[in-house]
Amino acid sequence: MRWTDDRGGNVDDRRGSGGGGGGMIVGGGLGTLIIAAIVFFLGGDPSGILNSGSIQSSGNTGEKRELTVQEKQIGEMVDMMSGWNTQTWSQIFKENGMNFSEPRIVLFESTTDSGCGTAQSAMGPFYCPADQKIYMDMEFFGELQQRFGAKVTEFTVAYVLAHEMGHHIQTLLGTTQKVDALRRSGRYSEAEMNKVSVATELQADFYAGVWAKRTDDSKKILEPGDIQSAIDAAEAVGDDNIQKRGQGYVNQESFTHGSSAQRKEWFMKGYNTGDIRQGDTFNQLLK
């Protein structure tokens, strides 16, 4: 991934400041599913994580410390990616007669406060509609690579951030609110709401693909292997892949994020079209 001089200026870096919550968490499943896989590899039962969307974190000591040079560079990278997202989505919204308002991106370690309650690193990156912020503990990526051999590239981080930005787009367009109203109505079964959840997550993957295409068109950020790294990450957290690893069989009715094939399909549809209007996953999946 090629770096540029762009910076968003909307990153709240709480790392090194010590630890710090309700609301609804959207998009926490990307990280949560990976954590569930990690629990399985360690011999645990991931079903509780997949059902609840969170696990207990040990927290941090509350001690302040100086960030390392590498941590500061990671902060610069996220700030650059936030700038790319703001510029790209501002242009897309303008083309469609709308105004874009950027979310804040919170970098933290272990735990911090959010508008959706206490954010924990074990939950993985997530978007909180209540305060319109994206929460990311960057140690999550390092642990994933160091302890489990997953190849994490800079563009893996870009894809994850773009997916969470996709949930912010859904909030700006009113999709998040409609889905929440369906959930609160109590008129729909768990299986039916799971299908709605899949459509929601796949649309966020689609928006991530749109972002990748449009940003590369304007800034030429992509290098060989970048799109493949995004696809690999999307496929790794497909519900079928996680279920096969965790329980040895697949139960499609319990899918909440989509299969590996679906996640790849919708990310690539966004990337190939670059057109936000082509991402009606709800119409496609809820017939």
GROMACS .gro file of C-alpha atoms in nm:
model
  287
    1MET     CA    1   0.000   0.000   0.000
    2ARG     CA    2   0.142   0.335  -0.103
    3TRP     CA    3   0.144   0.607   0.161
    4THR     CA    4   0.047   0.966   0.084
    5ASP     CA    5   0.067   1.295   0.273
    6ASP     CA    6  -0.309   1.294   0.343
    7ARG     CA    7  -0.417   1.315   0.706
    8GLY     CA    8  -0.772   1.320   0.842
    9GLY     CA    9  -0.711   1.494   1.171
   10ASN     CA   10  -1.005   1.309   1.325
   11VAL     CA   11  -0.819   1.038   1.518
   12ASP     CA   12  -0.855   1.033   1.897
   13ASP     CA   13  -0.547   0.841   2.008
   14ARG     CA   14  -0.603   0.722   2.365
   15ARG     CA   15  -0.318   0.474   2.366
   16GLY     CA   16  -0.074   0.525   2.647
   17SER     CA   17  -0.323   0.727   2.851
   18GLY     CA   18  -0.461   0.444   3.064
   19GLY     CA   19  -0.802   0.282   3.052
   20GLY     CA   20  -1.137   0.427   3.085
   21GLY     CA   21  -1.969   0.287   2.936
   22GLY     CA   22  -2.530   0.204   2.661
   23GLY     CA   23  -2.613   0.173   2.299
   24MET     CA   24  -2.595  -0.076   2.015
   25ILE     CA   25  -2.263  -0.190   1.873
   26VAL     CA   26  -2.260  -0.235   1.496
   27GLY     CA   27  -1.991  -0.419   1.308
   28GLY     CA   28  -1.817  -0.557   1.614
   29GLY     CA   29  -1.857  -0.900   1.460
   30LEU     CA   30  -1.561  -0.871   1.228
   31GLY     CA   31  -1.324  -0.866   1.521
   32THR     CA   32  -1.549  -1.079   1.741
   33LEU     CA   33  -1.550  -1.362   1.489
   34ILE     CA   34  -1.172  -1.357   1.470
   35ILE     CA   35  -1.151  -1.363   1.849
   36ALA     CA   36  -1.393  -1.656   1.850
   37ALA     CA   37  -1.160  -1.841   1.616
   38ILE     CA   38  -0.869  -1.763   1.846
   39VAL     CA   39  -1.061  -1.901   2.144
   40PHE     CA   40  -1.124  -2.219   1.946
   41PHE     CA   41  -0.756  -2.256   1.864
   42LEU     CA   42  -0.684  -2.223   2.235
   43GLY     CA   43  -0.927  -2.505   2.311
   44GLY     CA   44  -1.219  -2.293   2.431
   45ASP     CA   45  -1.582  -2.274   2.328
   46PRO     CA   46  -1.646  -1.973   2.103
   47SER     CA   47  -2.025  -2.004   2.101
   48GLY     CA   48  -2.069  -1.764   2.390
   49ILE     CA   49  -1.867  -1.499   2.211
   50LEU     CA   50  -2.057  -1.540   1.886
   51ASN     CA   51  -2.388  -1.518   2.070
   52SER     CA   52  -2.308  -1.224   2.295
   53GLY     CA   53  -2.071  -1.026   2.075
   54SER     CA   54  -1.826  -0.961   2.358
   55ILE     CA   55  -1.598  -1.129   2.609
   56GLN     CA   56  -1.434  -1.014   2.926
   57SER     CA   57  -1.110  -0.823   2.899
   58SER     CA   58  -0.840  -0.804   3.160
   59GLY     CA   59  -0.835  -0.426   3.121
   60ASN     CA   60  -0.522  -0.216   3.163
   61THR     CA   61  -0.337  -0.078   3.457
   62GLY     CA   62  -0.437   0.284   3.403
   63GLU     CA   63  -0.071   0.385   3.393
   64LYS     CA   64   0.032   0.647   3.139
   65ARG     CA   65   0.326   0.581   2.910
   66GLU     CA   66   0.497   0.719   2.604
   67LEU     CA   67   0.403   0.568   2.271
   68THR     CA   68   0.680   0.387   2.087
   69VAL     CA   69   0.806   0.504   1.750
   70GLN     CA   70   0.623   0.216   1.585
   71GLU     CA   71   0.299   0.300   1.765
   72LYS     CA   72   0.325   0.660   1.655
   73GLN     CA   73   0.377   0.543   1.296
   74ILE     CA   74   0.067   0.325   1.321
   75GLY     CA   75  -0.124   0.631   1.442
   76GLU     CA   76   0.000   0.823   1.139
   77MET     CA   77  -0.114   0.539   0.912
   78VAL     CA   78  -0.465   0.534   1.059
   79ASP     CA   79  -0.480   0.914   1.034
   80MET     CA   80  -0.383   0.886   0.667
   81MET     CA   81  -0.648   0.620   0.606
   82SER     CA   82  -0.909   0.836   0.780
   83GLY     CA   83  -0.815   1.120   0.545
   84TRP     CA   84  -0.861   0.892   0.245
   85ASN     CA   85  -1.202   0.783   0.372
   86THR     CA   86  -1.318   1.137   0.438
   87GLN     CA   87  -1.210   1.263   0.095
   88THR     CA   88  -1.353   0.966  -0.095
   89TRP     CA   89  -1.688   0.955   0.085
   90SER     CA   90  -1.726   1.332   0.073
   91GLN     CA   91  -1.694   1.312  -0.306
   92ILE     CA   92  -1.935   1.017  -0.336
   93PHE     CA   93  -2.195   1.189  -0.120
   94LYS     CA   94  -2.155   1.512  -0.318
   95GLU     CA   95  -2.214   1.324  -0.643
   96ASN     CA   96  -2.540   1.195  -0.497
   97GLY     CA   97  -2.659   1.531  -0.364
   98MET     CA   98  -2.577   1.462   0.000
   99ASN     CA   99  -2.339   1.594   0.263
  100PHE     CA  100  -2.091   1.367   0.437
  101SER     CA  101  -1.998   1.405   0.803
  102GLU     CA  102  -1.693   1.216   0.915
  103PRO     CA  103  -1.679   0.991   1.222
  104ARG     CA  104  -1.401   1.008   1.478
  105ILE     CA  105  -1.164   0.715   1.501
  106VAL     CA  106  -1.062   0.613   1.851
  107LEU     CA  107  -0.739   0.421   1.899
  108PHE     CA  108  -0.719   0.258   2.240
  109GLU     CA  109  -0.561  -0.028   2.428
  110SER     CA  110  -0.743  -0.284   2.644
  111THR     CA  111  -1.052  -0.079   2.735
  112THR     CA  112  -1.203   0.265   2.688
  113ASP     CA  113  -1.540   0.435   2.719
  114SER     CA  114  -1.770   0.456   2.418
  115GLY     CA  115  -2.124   0.570   2.350
  116CYS     CA  116  -2.215   0.201   2.327
  117GLY     CA  117  -2.068   0.104   2.661
  118THR     CA  118  -1.719  -0.009   2.755
  119ALA     CA  119  -1.507  -0.084   2.450
  120GLN     CA  120  -1.281  -0.386   2.494
  121SER     CA  121  -0.996  -0.498   2.274
  122ALA     CA  122  -1.141  -0.850   2.280
  123MET     CA  123  -1.444  -0.723   2.088
  124GLY     CA  124  -1.235  -0.630   1.788
  125PRO     CA  125  -1.280  -0.309   1.588
  126PHE     CA  126  -1.637  -0.178   1.588
  127TYR     CA  127  -1.852   0.122   1.499
  128CYS     CA  128  -2.081   0.283   1.758
  129PRO     CA  129  -2.381   0.467   1.605
  130ALA     CA  130  -2.460   0.638   1.936
  131ASP     CA  131  -2.149   0.858   1.919
  132GLN     CA  132  -2.059   0.795   1.551
  133LYS     CA  133  -1.710   0.676   1.634
  134ILE     CA  134  -1.498   0.383   1.519
  135TYR     CA  135  -1.307   0.205   1.795
  136MET     CA  136  -0.989   0.012   1.721
  137ASP     CA  137  -0.729  -0.150   1.945
  138MET     CA  138  -0.432  -0.189   1.710
  139GLU     CA  139  -0.274  -0.458   1.929
  140PHE     CA  140  -0.551  -0.681   1.798
  141PHE     CA  141  -0.381  -0.699   1.458
  142GLY     CA  142  -0.038  -0.765   1.604
  143GLU     CA  143  -0.162  -1.045   1.826
  144LEU     CA  144  -0.351  -1.202   1.540
  145GLN     CA  145  -0.033  -1.220   1.333
  146GLN     CA  146   0.220  -1.302   1.603
  147ARG     CA  147   0.026  -1.571   1.785
  148PHE     CA  148  -0.173  -1.730   1.505
  149GLY     CA  149   0.029  -1.672   1.190
  150ALA     CA  150  -0.235  -1.475   1.005
  151LYS     CA  151  -0.079  -1.247   0.746
  152VAL     CA  152  -0.176  -0.893   0.837
  153THR     CA  153  -0.076  -0.621   0.593
  154GLU     CA  154  -0.127  -0.246   0.602
  155PHE     CA  155  -0.417  -0.290   0.364
  156THR     CA  156  -0.574  -0.544   0.599
  157VAL     CA  157  -0.602  -0.257   0.846
  158ALA     CA  158  -0.736  -0.034   0.567
  159TYR     CA  159  -1.003  -0.290   0.480
  160VAL     CA  160  -1.114  -0.330   0.843
  161LEU     CA  161  -1.134   0.047   0.885
  162ALA     CA  162  -1.324   0.079   0.556
  163HIS     CA  163  -1.571  -0.190   0.669
  164GLU     CA  164  -1.640  -0.001   0.992
  165MET     CA  165  -1.667   0.320   0.790
  166GLY     CA  166  -1.929   0.134   0.588
  167HIS     CA  167  -2.139   0.110   0.904
  168HIS     CA  168  -2.103   0.486   0.948
  169ILE     CA  169  -2.229   0.532   0.592
  170GLN     CA  170  -2.529   0.317   0.683
  171THR     CA  171  -2.598   0.542   0.981
  172LEU     CA  172  -2.577   0.856   0.767
  173LEU     CA  173  -2.815   0.702   0.513
  174GLY     CA  174  -3.062   0.584   0.780
  175THR     CA  175  -3.004   0.212   0.726
  176THR     CA  176  -2.875   0.151   1.078
  177GLN     CA  177  -3.181   0.317   1.229
  178LYS     CA  178  -3.420   0.107   1.018
  179VAL     CA  179  -3.244  -0.215   1.117
  180ASP     CA  180  -3.252  -0.116   1.482
  181ALA     CA  181  -3.626  -0.042   1.456
  182LEU     CA  182  -3.684  -0.390   1.312
  183ARG     CA  183  -3.487  -0.544   1.596
  184ARG     CA  184  -3.670  -0.347   1.863
  185SER     CA  185  -4.014  -0.421   1.718
  186GLY     CA  186  -4.003  -0.782   1.837
  187ARG     CA  187  -4.199  -0.892   1.532
  188TYR     CA  188  -3.922  -1.095   1.379
  189SER     CA  189  -3.762  -1.422   1.480
  190GLU     CA  190  -3.395  -1.458   1.559
  191ALA     CA  191  -3.340  -1.637   1.227
  192GLU     CA  192  -3.509  -1.352   1.038
  193MET     CA  193  -3.305  -1.089   1.218
  194ASN     CA  194  -2.990  -1.288   1.145
  195LYS     CA  195  -3.066  -1.249   0.773
  196VAL     CA  196  -3.103  -0.875   0.823
  197SER     CA  197  -2.770  -0.872   1.006
  198VAL     CA  198  -2.603  -1.056   0.717
  199ALA     CA  199  -2.738  -0.801   0.469
  200THR     CA  200  -2.611  -0.520   0.693
  201GLU     CA  201  -2.260  -0.662   0.719
  202LEU     CA  202  -2.231  -0.752   0.352
  203GLN     CA  203  -2.334  -0.399   0.261
  204ALA     CA  204  -2.050  -0.270   0.480
  205ASP     CA  205  -1.814  -0.499   0.286
  206PHE     CA  206  -1.959  -0.359  -0.038
  207TYR     CA  207  -1.898  -0.002   0.079
  208ALA     CA  208  -1.540  -0.101   0.169
  209GLY     CA  209  -1.493  -0.221  -0.187
  210VAL     CA  210  -1.639   0.101  -0.327
  211TRP     CA  211  -1.400   0.299  -0.108
  212ALA     CA  212  -1.099   0.095  -0.225
  213LYS     CA  213  -1.187   0.147  -0.591
  214ARG     CA  214  -1.261   0.517  -0.570
  215THR     CA  215  -0.963   0.595  -0.349
  216ASP     CA  216  -0.724   0.409  -0.575
  217ASP     CA  217  -0.868   0.587  -0.879
  218SER     CA  218  -0.787   0.923  -0.724
  219LYS     CA  219  -0.472   0.849  -0.524
  220LYS     CA  220  -0.320   0.530  -0.667
  221ILE     CA  221  -0.268   0.378  -0.324
  222LEU     CA  222  -0.294   0.011  -0.418
  223GLU     CA  223   0.007  -0.210  -0.471
  224PRO     CA  224   0.017  -0.575  -0.588
  225GLY     CA  225  -0.143  -0.804  -0.332
  226ASP     CA  226  -0.342  -0.537  -0.150
  227ILE     CA  227  -0.687  -0.635  -0.278
  228GLN     CA  228  -0.606  -1.001  -0.218
  229SER     CA  229  -0.517  -0.923   0.143
  230ALA     CA  230  -0.859  -0.759   0.187
  231ILE     CA  231  -1.029  -1.061   0.030
  232ASP     CA  232  -0.832  -1.298   0.252
  233ALA     CA  233  -0.943  -1.107   0.562
  234ALA     CA  234  -1.306  -1.101   0.446
  235GLU     CA  235  -1.306  -1.473   0.370
  236ALA     CA  236  -1.134  -1.562   0.698
  237VAL     CA  237  -1.423  -1.417   0.898
  238GLY     CA  238  -1.701  -1.568   0.690
  239ASP     CA  239  -1.959  -1.735   0.913
  240ASP     CA  240  -1.916  -2.074   0.745
  241ASN     CA  241  -1.540  -2.071   0.790
  242ILE     CA  242  -1.569  -1.976   1.156
  243GLN     CA  243  -1.837  -2.236   1.223
  244LYS     CA  244  -1.643  -2.513   1.051
  245ARG     CA  245  -1.341  -2.436   1.267
  246GLY     CA  246  -1.538  -2.385   1.585
  247GLN     CA  247  -1.805  -2.657   1.576
  248GLY     CA  248  -1.722  -2.873   1.278
  249TYR     CA  249  -2.043  -2.801   1.086
  250VAL     CA  250  -2.229  -2.509   0.930
  251ASN     CA  251  -2.567  -2.375   1.042
  252GLN     CA  252  -2.670  -2.116   0.786
  253GLU     CA  253  -2.968  -1.995   0.993
  254SER     CA  254  -2.726  -1.868   1.256
  255PHE     CA  255  -2.517  -1.666   1.008
  256THR     CA  256  -2.488  -1.300   1.112
  257HIS     CA  257  -2.214  -1.172   0.878
  258GLY     CA  258  -2.234  -1.385   0.565
  259SER     CA  259  -2.035  -1.672   0.422
  260SER     CA  260  -1.676  -1.638   0.304
  261ALA     CA  261  -1.799  -1.645  -0.056
  262GLN     CA  262  -2.060  -1.376   0.011
  263ARG     CA  263  -1.812  -1.146   0.185
  264LYS     CA  264  -1.570  -1.176  -0.105
  265GLU     CA  265  -1.853  -1.133  -0.358
  266TRP     CA  266  -1.987  -0.811  -0.210
  267PHE     CA  267  -1.647  -0.656  -0.143
  268MET     CA  268  -1.548  -0.727  -0.502
  269LYS     CA  269  -1.882  -0.599  -0.635
  270GLY     CA  270  -1.811  -0.270  -0.460
  271TYR     CA  271  -1.455  -0.265  -0.590
  272ASN     CA  272  -1.550  -0.355  -0.947
  273THR     CA  273  -1.838  -0.108  -0.976
  274GLY     CA  274  -1.725   0.178  -0.755
  275ASP     CA  275  -2.094   0.269  -0.746
  276ILE     CA  276  -2.266   0.309  -0.408
  277ARG     CA  277  -2.604   0.258  -0.576
  278GLN     CA  278  -2.521  -0.107  -0.659
  279GLY     CA  279  -2.506  -0.218  -0.295
  280ASP     CA  280  -2.867  -0.302  -0.206
  281THR     CA  281  -2.786  -0.624  -0.022
  282PHE     CA  282  -3.123  -0.615   0.152
  283ASN     CA  283  -3.319  -0.647  -0.171
  284GLN     CA  284  -3.086  -0.920  -0.292
  285LEU     CA  285  -3.079  -1.130   0.025
  286LEU     CA  286  -3.420  -1.081   0.188
  287LYS     CA  287  -3.646  -1.182  -0.097
   0.00000   0.00000   0.00000
